Coordinates of C-alpha atoms and ligand atoms in Angstrom, one line a residue:
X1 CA 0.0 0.0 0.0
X2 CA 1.7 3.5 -0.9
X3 CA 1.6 5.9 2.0
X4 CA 1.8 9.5 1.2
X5 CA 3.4 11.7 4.2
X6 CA 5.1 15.6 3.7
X7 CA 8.6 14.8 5.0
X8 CA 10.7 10.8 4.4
X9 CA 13.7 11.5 6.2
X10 CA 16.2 8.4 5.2
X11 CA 18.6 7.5 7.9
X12 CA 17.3 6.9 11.9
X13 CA 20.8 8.2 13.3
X14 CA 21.4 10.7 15.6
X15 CA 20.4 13.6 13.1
X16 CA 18.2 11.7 11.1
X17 CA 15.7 11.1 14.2
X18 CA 16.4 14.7 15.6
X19 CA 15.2 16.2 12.9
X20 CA 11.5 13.9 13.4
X21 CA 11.4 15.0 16.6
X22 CA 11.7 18.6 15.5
X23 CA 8.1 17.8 14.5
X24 CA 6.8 17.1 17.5
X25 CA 4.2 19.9 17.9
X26 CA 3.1 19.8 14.3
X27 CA 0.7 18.3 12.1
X28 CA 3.6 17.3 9.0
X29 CA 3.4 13.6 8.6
X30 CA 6.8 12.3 8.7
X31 CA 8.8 8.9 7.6
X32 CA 12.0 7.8 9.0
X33 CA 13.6 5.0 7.3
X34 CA 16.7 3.1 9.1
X35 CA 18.2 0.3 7.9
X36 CA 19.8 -0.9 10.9
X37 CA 17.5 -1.0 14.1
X38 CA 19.7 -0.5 17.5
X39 CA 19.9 -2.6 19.9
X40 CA 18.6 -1.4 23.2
X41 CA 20.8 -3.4 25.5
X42 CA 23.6 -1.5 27.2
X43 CA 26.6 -3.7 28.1
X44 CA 28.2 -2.4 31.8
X45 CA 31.7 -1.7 29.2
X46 CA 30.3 2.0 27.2
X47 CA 30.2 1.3 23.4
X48 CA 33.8 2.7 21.5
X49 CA 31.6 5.5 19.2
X50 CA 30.9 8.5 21.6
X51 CA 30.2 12.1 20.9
X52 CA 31.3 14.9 23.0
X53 CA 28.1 16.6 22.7
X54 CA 28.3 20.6 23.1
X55 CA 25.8 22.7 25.1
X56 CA 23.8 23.7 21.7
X57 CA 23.3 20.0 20.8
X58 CA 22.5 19.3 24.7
X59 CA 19.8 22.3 24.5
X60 CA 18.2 20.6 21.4
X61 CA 18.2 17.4 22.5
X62 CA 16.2 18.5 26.0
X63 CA 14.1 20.6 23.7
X64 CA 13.4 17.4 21.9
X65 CA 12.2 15.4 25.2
X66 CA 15.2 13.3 24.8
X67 CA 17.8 14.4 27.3
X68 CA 16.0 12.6 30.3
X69 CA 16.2 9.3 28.4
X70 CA 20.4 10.3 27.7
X71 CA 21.0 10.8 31.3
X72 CA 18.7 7.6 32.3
X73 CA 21.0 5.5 30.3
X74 CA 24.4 6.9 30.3
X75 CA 26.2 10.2 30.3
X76 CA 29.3 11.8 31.6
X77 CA 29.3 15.8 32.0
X78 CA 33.2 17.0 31.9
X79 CA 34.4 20.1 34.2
X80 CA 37.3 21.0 32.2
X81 CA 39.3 20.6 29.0
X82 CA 43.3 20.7 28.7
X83 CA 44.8 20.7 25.1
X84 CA 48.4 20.3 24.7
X85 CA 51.6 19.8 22.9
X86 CA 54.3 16.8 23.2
X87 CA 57.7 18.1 23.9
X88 CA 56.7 22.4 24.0
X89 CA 55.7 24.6 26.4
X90 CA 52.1 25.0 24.7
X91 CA 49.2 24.3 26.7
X92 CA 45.8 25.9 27.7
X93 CA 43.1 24.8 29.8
X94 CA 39.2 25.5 30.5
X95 CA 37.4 25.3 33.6
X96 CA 33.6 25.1 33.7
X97 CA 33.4 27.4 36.8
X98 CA 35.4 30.4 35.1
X99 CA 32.2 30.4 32.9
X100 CA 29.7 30.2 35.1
X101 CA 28.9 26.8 34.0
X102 CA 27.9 23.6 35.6
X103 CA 30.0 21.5 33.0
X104 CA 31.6 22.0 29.5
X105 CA 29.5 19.5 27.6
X106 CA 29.0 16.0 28.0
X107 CA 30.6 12.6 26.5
X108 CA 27.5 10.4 25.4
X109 CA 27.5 6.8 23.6
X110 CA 26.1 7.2 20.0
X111 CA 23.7 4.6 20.3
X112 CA 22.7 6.1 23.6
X113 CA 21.9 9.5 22.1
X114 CA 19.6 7.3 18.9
X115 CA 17.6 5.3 21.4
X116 CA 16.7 8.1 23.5
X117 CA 15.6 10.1 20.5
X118 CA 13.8 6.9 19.1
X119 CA 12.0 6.6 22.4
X120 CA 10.7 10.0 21.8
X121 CA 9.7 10.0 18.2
X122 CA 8.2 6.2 19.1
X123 CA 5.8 8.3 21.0
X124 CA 5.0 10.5 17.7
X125 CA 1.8 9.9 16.1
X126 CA 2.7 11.8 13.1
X127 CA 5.8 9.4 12.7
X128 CA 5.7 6.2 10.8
X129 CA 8.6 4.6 11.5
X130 CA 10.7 1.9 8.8
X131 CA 12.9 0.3 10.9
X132 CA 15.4 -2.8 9.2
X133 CA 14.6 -1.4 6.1
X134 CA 16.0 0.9 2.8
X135 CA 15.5 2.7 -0.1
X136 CA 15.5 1.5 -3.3
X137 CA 14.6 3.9 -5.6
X138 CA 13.3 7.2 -6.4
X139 CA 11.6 9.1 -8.8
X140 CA 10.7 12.5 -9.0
X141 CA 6.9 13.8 -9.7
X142 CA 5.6 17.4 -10.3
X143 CA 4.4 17.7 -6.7
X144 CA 6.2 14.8 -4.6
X145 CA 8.8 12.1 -4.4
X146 CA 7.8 8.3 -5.2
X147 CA 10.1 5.8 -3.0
X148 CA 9.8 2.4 -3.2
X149 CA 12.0 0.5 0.1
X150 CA 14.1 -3.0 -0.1
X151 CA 10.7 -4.6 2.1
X152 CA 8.4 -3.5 -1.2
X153 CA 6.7 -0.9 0.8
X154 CA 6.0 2.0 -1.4
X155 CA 6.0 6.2 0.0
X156 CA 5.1 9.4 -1.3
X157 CA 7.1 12.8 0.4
X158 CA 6.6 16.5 -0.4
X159 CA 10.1 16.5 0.7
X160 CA 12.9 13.7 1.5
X161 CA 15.6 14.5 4.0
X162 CA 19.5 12.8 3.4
X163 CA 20.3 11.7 7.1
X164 CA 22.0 9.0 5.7
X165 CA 25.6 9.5 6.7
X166 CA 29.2 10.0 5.3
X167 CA 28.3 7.6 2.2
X168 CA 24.8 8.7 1.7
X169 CA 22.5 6.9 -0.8
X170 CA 20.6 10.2 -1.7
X171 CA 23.7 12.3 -1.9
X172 CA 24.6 9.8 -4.7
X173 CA 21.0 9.0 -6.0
X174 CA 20.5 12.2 -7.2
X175 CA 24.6 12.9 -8.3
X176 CA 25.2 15.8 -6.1
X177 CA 28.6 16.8 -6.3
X178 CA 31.0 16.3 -3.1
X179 CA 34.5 18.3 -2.7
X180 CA 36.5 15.7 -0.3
X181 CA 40.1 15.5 0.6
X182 CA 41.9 12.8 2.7
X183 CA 42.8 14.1 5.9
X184 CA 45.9 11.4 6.1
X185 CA 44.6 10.5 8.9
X186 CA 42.7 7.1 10.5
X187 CA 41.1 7.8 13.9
X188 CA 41.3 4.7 16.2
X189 CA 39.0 4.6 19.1
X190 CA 39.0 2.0 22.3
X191 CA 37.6 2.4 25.9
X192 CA 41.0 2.6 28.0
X193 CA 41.2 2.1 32.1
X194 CA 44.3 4.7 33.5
X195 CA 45.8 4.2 36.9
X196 CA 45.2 8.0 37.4
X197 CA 41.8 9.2 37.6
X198 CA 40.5 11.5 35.0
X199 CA 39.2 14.1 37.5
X200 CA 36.3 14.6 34.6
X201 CA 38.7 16.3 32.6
X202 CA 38.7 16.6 28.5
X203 CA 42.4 16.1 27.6
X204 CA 43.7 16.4 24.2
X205 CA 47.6 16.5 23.2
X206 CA 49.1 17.1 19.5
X207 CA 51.6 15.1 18.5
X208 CA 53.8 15.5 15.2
X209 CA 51.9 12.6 14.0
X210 CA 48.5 13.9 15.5
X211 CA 45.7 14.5 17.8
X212 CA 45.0 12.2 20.3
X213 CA 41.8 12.9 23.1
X214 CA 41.1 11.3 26.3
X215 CA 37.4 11.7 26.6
X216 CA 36.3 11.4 30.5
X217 CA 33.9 8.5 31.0
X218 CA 31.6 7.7 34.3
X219 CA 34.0 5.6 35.6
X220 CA 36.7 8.2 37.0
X221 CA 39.4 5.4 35.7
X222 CA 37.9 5.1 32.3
X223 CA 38.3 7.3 29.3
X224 CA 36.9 6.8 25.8
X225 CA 39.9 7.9 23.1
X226 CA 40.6 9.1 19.7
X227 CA 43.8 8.5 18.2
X228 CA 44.0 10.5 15.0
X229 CA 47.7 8.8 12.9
X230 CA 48.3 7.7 10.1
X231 CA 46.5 5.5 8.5
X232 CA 49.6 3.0 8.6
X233 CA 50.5 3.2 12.0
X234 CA 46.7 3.2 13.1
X235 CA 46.1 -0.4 11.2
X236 CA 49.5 -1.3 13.4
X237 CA 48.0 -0.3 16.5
X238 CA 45.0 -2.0 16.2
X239 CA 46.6 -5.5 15.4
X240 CA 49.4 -5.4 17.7
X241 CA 49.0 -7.1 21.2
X242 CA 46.9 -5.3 23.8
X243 CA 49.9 -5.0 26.1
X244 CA 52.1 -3.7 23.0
X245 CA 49.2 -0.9 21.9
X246 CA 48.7 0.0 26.1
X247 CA 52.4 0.7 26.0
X248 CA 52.2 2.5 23.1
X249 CA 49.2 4.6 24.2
X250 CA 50.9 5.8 27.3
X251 CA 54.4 7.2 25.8
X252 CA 52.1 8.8 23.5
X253 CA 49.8 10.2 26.1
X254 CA 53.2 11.3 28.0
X255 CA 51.9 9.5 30.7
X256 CA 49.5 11.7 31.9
X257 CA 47.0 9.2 33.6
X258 CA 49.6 6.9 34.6
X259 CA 49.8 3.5 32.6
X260 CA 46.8 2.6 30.6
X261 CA 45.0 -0.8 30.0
X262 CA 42.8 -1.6 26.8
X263 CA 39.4 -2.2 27.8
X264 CA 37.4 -4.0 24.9
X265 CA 38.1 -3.9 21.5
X266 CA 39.9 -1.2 19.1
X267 CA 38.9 -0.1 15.8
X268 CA 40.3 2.3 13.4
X269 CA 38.0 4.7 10.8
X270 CA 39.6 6.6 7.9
X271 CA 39.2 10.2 8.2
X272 CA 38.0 11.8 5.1
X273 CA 36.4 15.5 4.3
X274 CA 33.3 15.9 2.3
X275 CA 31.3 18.8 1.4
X276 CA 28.1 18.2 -0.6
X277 CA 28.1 21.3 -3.3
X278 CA 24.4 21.2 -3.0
X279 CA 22.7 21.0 0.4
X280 CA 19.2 20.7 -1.3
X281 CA 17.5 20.0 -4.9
X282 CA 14.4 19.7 -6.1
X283 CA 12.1 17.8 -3.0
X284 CA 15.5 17.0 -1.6
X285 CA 17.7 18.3 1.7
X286 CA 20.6 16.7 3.1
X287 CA 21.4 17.2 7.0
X288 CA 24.6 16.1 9.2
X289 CA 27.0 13.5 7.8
X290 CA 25.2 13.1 4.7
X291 CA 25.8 16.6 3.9
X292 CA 29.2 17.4 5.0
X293 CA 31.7 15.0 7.7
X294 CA 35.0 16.7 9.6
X295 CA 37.8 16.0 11.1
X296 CA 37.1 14.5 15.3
X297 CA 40.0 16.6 16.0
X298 CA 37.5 19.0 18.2
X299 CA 34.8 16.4 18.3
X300 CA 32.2 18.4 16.3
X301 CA 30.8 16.8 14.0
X302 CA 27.6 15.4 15.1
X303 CA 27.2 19.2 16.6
X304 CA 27.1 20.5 13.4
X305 CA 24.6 18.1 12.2
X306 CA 22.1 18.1 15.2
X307 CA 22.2 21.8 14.1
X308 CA 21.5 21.3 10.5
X309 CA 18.4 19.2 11.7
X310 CA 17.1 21.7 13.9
X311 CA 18.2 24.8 11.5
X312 CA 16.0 22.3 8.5
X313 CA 12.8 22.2 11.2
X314 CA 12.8 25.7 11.9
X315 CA 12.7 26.9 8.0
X316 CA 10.1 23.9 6.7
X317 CA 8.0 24.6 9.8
X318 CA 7.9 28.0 8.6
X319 CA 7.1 27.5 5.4
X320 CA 4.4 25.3 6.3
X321 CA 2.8 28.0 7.9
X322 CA 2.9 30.0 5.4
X323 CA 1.1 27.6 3.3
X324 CA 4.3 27.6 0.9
X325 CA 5.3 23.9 -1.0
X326 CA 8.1 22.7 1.7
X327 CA 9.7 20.6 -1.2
X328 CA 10.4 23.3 -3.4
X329 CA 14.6 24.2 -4.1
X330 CA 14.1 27.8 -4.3
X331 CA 11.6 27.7 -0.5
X332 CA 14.8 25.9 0.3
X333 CA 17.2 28.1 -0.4
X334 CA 17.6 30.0 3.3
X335 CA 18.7 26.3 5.0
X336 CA 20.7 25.6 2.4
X337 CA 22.7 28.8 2.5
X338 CA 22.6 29.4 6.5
X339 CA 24.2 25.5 7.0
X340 CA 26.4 25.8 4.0
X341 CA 28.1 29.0 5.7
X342 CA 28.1 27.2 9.1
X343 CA 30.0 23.9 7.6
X344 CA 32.2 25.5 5.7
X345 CA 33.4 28.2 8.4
X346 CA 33.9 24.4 10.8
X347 CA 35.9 22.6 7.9
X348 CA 38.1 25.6 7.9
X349 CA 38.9 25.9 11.4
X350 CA 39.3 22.3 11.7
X351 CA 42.0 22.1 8.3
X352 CA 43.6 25.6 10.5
X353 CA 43.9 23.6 13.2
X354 CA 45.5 20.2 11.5
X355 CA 48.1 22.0 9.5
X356 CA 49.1 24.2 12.4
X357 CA 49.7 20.9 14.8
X358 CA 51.2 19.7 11.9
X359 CA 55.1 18.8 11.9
X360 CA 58.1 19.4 13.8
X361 CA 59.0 22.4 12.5
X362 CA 60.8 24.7 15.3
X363 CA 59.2 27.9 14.3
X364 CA 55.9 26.7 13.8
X365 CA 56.2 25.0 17.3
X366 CA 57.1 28.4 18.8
X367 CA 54.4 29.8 17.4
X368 CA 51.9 27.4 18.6
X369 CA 53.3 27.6 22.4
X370 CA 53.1 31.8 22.2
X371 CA 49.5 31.1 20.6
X372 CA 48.4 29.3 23.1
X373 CA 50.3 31.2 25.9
X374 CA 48.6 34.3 24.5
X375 CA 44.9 32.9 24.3
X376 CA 45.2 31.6 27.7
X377 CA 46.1 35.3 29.1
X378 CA 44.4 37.8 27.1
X379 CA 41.7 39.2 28.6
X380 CA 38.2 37.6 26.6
X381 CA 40.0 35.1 24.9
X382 CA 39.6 32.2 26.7
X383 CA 36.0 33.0 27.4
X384 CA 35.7 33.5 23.6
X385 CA 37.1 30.1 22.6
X386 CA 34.9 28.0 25.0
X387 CA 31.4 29.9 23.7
X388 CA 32.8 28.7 20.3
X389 CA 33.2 25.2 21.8
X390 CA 30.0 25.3 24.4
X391 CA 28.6 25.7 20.4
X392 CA 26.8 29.2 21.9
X393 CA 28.0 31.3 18.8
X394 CA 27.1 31.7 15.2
X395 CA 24.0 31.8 13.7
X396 CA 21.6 29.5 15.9
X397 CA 18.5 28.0 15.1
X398 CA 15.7 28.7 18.1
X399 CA 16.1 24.8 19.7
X400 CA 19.9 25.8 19.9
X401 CA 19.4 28.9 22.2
X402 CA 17.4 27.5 25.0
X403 CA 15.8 25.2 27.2
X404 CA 12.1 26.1 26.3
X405 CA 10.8 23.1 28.8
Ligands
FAD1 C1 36.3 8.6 15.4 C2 35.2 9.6 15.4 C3 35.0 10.4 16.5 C4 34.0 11.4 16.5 N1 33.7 12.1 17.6 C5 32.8 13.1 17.6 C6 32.5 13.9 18.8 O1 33.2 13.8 19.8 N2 31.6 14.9 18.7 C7 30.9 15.1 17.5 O2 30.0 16.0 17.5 N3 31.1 14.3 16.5 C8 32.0 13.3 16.5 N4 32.2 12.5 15.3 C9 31.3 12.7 14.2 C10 30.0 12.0 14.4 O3 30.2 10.6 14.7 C11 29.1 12.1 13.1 O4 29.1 13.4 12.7 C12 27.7 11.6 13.3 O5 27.7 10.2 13.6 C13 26.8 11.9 12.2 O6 25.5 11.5 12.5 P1 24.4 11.3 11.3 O7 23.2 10.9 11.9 O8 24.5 12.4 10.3 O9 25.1 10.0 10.5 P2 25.3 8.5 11.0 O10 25.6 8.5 12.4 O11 26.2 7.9 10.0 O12 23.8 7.9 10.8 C14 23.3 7.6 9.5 C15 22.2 6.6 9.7 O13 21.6 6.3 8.4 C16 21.4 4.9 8.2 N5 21.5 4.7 6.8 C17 22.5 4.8 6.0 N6 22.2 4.5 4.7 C18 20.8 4.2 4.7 C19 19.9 3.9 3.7 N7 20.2 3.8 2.4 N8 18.6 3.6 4.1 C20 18.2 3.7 5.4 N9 19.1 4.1 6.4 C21 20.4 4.3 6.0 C22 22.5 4.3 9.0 O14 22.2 3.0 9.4 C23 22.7 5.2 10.2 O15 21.9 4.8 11.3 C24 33.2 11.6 15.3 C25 33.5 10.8 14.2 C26 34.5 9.9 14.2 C27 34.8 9.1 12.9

C-alpha cells in the first residue's frame, strides 16, 4: 500500500531522528527509514563510538524530550578541558566554573543519544517509523517524491531528508557533487582504564603525527579515546598485542593518567572531508553526515549536524505556515545557504587547526606555544574560545538557544 506523508527523512541516526522529533508539535506527517534498528541493550563496558556533545546539541536534545532518556542510560558531563603539545611549552586549559557553568559539555555513547531520540519519536503519532529497512529507488513527480524501500513498501514525500551518513545513498542517488580530501589521517577509538583518575577532565595532546583525546567516561578510571595517525600506523596499533598498543598509548599520552590498560576492542575509521556542493535539490535536503563530515580533532561533528536538523525544522515549519510547497529548491534556499556558511566556516577551522599541529618544525612549534600562551592570558580570549566550543556562537536555530521546557 503506498503511503503519502510531507517529510521521508532516510537515515534513523542521531540527526536523522532529531530532525523527526523537531516535528513534535506539528501536524507534517513524517517517515523515517533506518536500515539498521539498535539494539537497546547497554553492556556495563560503554560502546567505543561516543560524541562529546556541546551545550547547543544538549539544549536541542532536552528541547526534543530526549535528554531525560540520555541521562537515564548513560552520560558523563566533563568540568574542564586541557589541550596540549608533546615536547613544548604549549598548553591551555578550560574550567567550567570560570564560565559560570555547571560542565563543558557531555561525552555520550552514540547509540545512547539514537535510542533516547527513538524513544521520543516512538511516541509520535505523526511518525511512521521503517525500521530494518531501505531505499530503493526514487523518482521524482511534479508535486512529490515516489520511493519504493528493499521490504516492497512504497511512500510518497513532499520532501525527503538525506540523514543517511558519510556515504549517503541520496547524496549519490541524485549525483550531487561532493568536494572531499583525505585528511591522512585514521582515527582509532577504544575504551581505555588509567591508573590515574580523569578528575572529569577533556584532555587532548598534539603530537607530530597527531591528535590524540582522552574523553572522560563515568567511571573516573575510564576514558573513551581518539587516536588521529596515520592510516599505517593506526592499522599497526590495532593488530598489535593489547599489552604492546597499552604501552604505546601511554608514551604517547606522555603518561598523563599513569599506565593505561585496553578495555574491549579497538577499531580504526579513515578520516576523510566531504562537502556536498548542494545541500538541497528539487524535493531533496541533506542534513549532518550526509551533507558534510569533519575531522574528530574537536569532536564536532555530530554538533554541526544536530544543528542542520534543527536549523531544516525551523525553515520547513515556517514555510508550512505560510502555506508555501516545503519541497520546493528555491523555499529551500535560506537552510541551504545558513548550513552551507556554518560547515564551511567548521571545515576551515578544523583544516587551520591540523596544518598548524602539523610537523616538527621549530618555528611553527614556537608559534603554537606563544598562541596558546597568549589565548590563555588575554583578557576575553579564553572566554571567547569556550562559547565557540559550548557551540553558543554563530547563527543559531531557536532549539539551539534554550531550554524552552
Ligand atoms: C572517530 C570519530 C569520533 C567522533 N567524535 C565526535 C565527537 O566527539 N563529537 C561530535 O560531535 N562528532 C563526532 N564525530 C562525528 C559523528 O560521529 C558524526 O558526525 C555523526 O555520527 C553523524 O550523524 P548522522 O546521523 O548524520 O550520520 P550517521 O551516524 O552515520 O547515521 C546515518 C544513519 O543512516 C542509516 N542509513 C545509511 N544509509 C541508509 C539507507 N540507504 N537507508 C536507510 N538508512 C540508512 C545508518 O544505518 C545510520 O543509522 C566523530 C566521528 C568519528 C569518525
Amino acid at each position: 500500500m503506498m503511503q503519502s506523508v510531507d517529510i521521508a527523512i532516510i537515515g534513523g541516526g542521531m540527526v536523522g531522528l532529531s530532525l523527526a522529533a523537531a516535528f513534535k508539535d506539528s501536524e507534517l506527517r513524517i517517515a523515517v527509514i533506518e536500515a539498521y534498528e539498535p539494539d537497546e541493550v547497554l553492556h556495563e563496558l560503554p560502546d567505543t563510538r561516543v560524541s562529546a556533545l556541546s551545550r547547543a546539541s544538549e539544549n536541542i536534545l532536552r528541547n526534543l524530550g530526549a535528554w531525560q532518556g540520555i541521562e537515564q542510560r548513560r552520560a558523563a558531563p566533563y568540568q574542564a578541558m586541557e589541550v596540549w603539545e608533546q615536547d613544548s611549552f604549549a598548553r591551555i586549559e578550560f574550567n567550567a566554573n570560570h564560565l559560570l557553568q555547571q560542565d563543558l559539555g557531555h561525552i555520550v555513547e552514540n547509540r545512547v543519544i539514537q535510542l533516547a531520540l527513538l524513544e521520543q519519536v516512538k511516541q509520535q503519532s505523526n511518525v511512521a517509523l521503517y525500521m530494518s529497512d531501505q531505499c530503493q529507488n526514487m523518482v521524482m513527480g511534479e508535486s512529490e517524491a515516489w520511493l519504493t524501500l528493499q521490504s516492497g513498501k512504497s511512500l510518497t514525500a513532499k520532501l525527503v531528508v538525506g540523514a543517511d551518513g558519510a556515504n549517503s545513498w541520496l547524496r549519490q542517488q541524485q549525483d550531487i557533487p561532493l568536494t572531499h580530501w583525505d585528511y591522512g589521517h585514521s582515527a582509532l577509538v577504544a575504551n581505555i582504564k588509567t591508573t590515574e583518575p580523569h578528575n572529569g577532565v577533556a584532555r587532548q595532546i598534539f603530537t607530530p603525527q597527531g591528535p590524540l583525546a582522552f574523553l572522560p567516561l563515568n567511571d573516573p578510571h575510564m576514558s573513551s579515546i581518539v587516536w588521529s595517525t596515520d592510516p599505517n600506523r593506526a592499522d599497526a596499533l590495532v593488530k598489535m598485542s593489547a599489552e604492546a598498543f597499552a604501552k604505546n598509548l601511554t608514551v604517547e599520552f606522555d603518561n598523563k593518567l599513569g599506565l593505561c590498560e585496553l578495555v574491549g576492542e579497538r577499531a580504526a575509521f579513515p578520516l576523510k572531508m566531504r562537502y556536498a556542493r548542494d545541500f538541497v535539490t528539487e524535493r531533496v535536503a541533506l542534513v549532518g553526515d550526509a551533507a558534510h563530515t569533519i575531522h574528530p580533532l574537536a569532536g564536532q561533528g555530530v554538533n554541526l549536524g544536530l544543528l542542520d536538523a534543527a536549523s531544516l525544522a525551523e525553515e520547513v515549519l515556517m514555510l508550512w505556515h505560510d502555506g508555501e510547497d516545503i519541497g520546493l529548491k528555491r523555499n529551500l534556499r535560506g537552510y541551504e545557504r545558513w548550513r552551507k556558511a556554518e560547515a564551511a566556516k567548521m571545515i576551515a577551522a578544523m583544516q587551520g587547526f591540523k596544518d598548524l599541529f602539523a610537523g616538527n618544525n621549530p618555528a611553527k612549534k614556537l608559534i603554537r606555544g606563544i598562541g596558546m600562551k597568549l589565548a590563555g592570558q588575554l583578557p576575553g580570549a579564553k572566554d571567547e574560545i569556550m562559547k565557540r566550543a559550548l557551540g553558543l556562537k554563530g547563527n543559531l536555530p531557536e532549539l539551539a538557544r534554550a531550554v524552552t521546557k
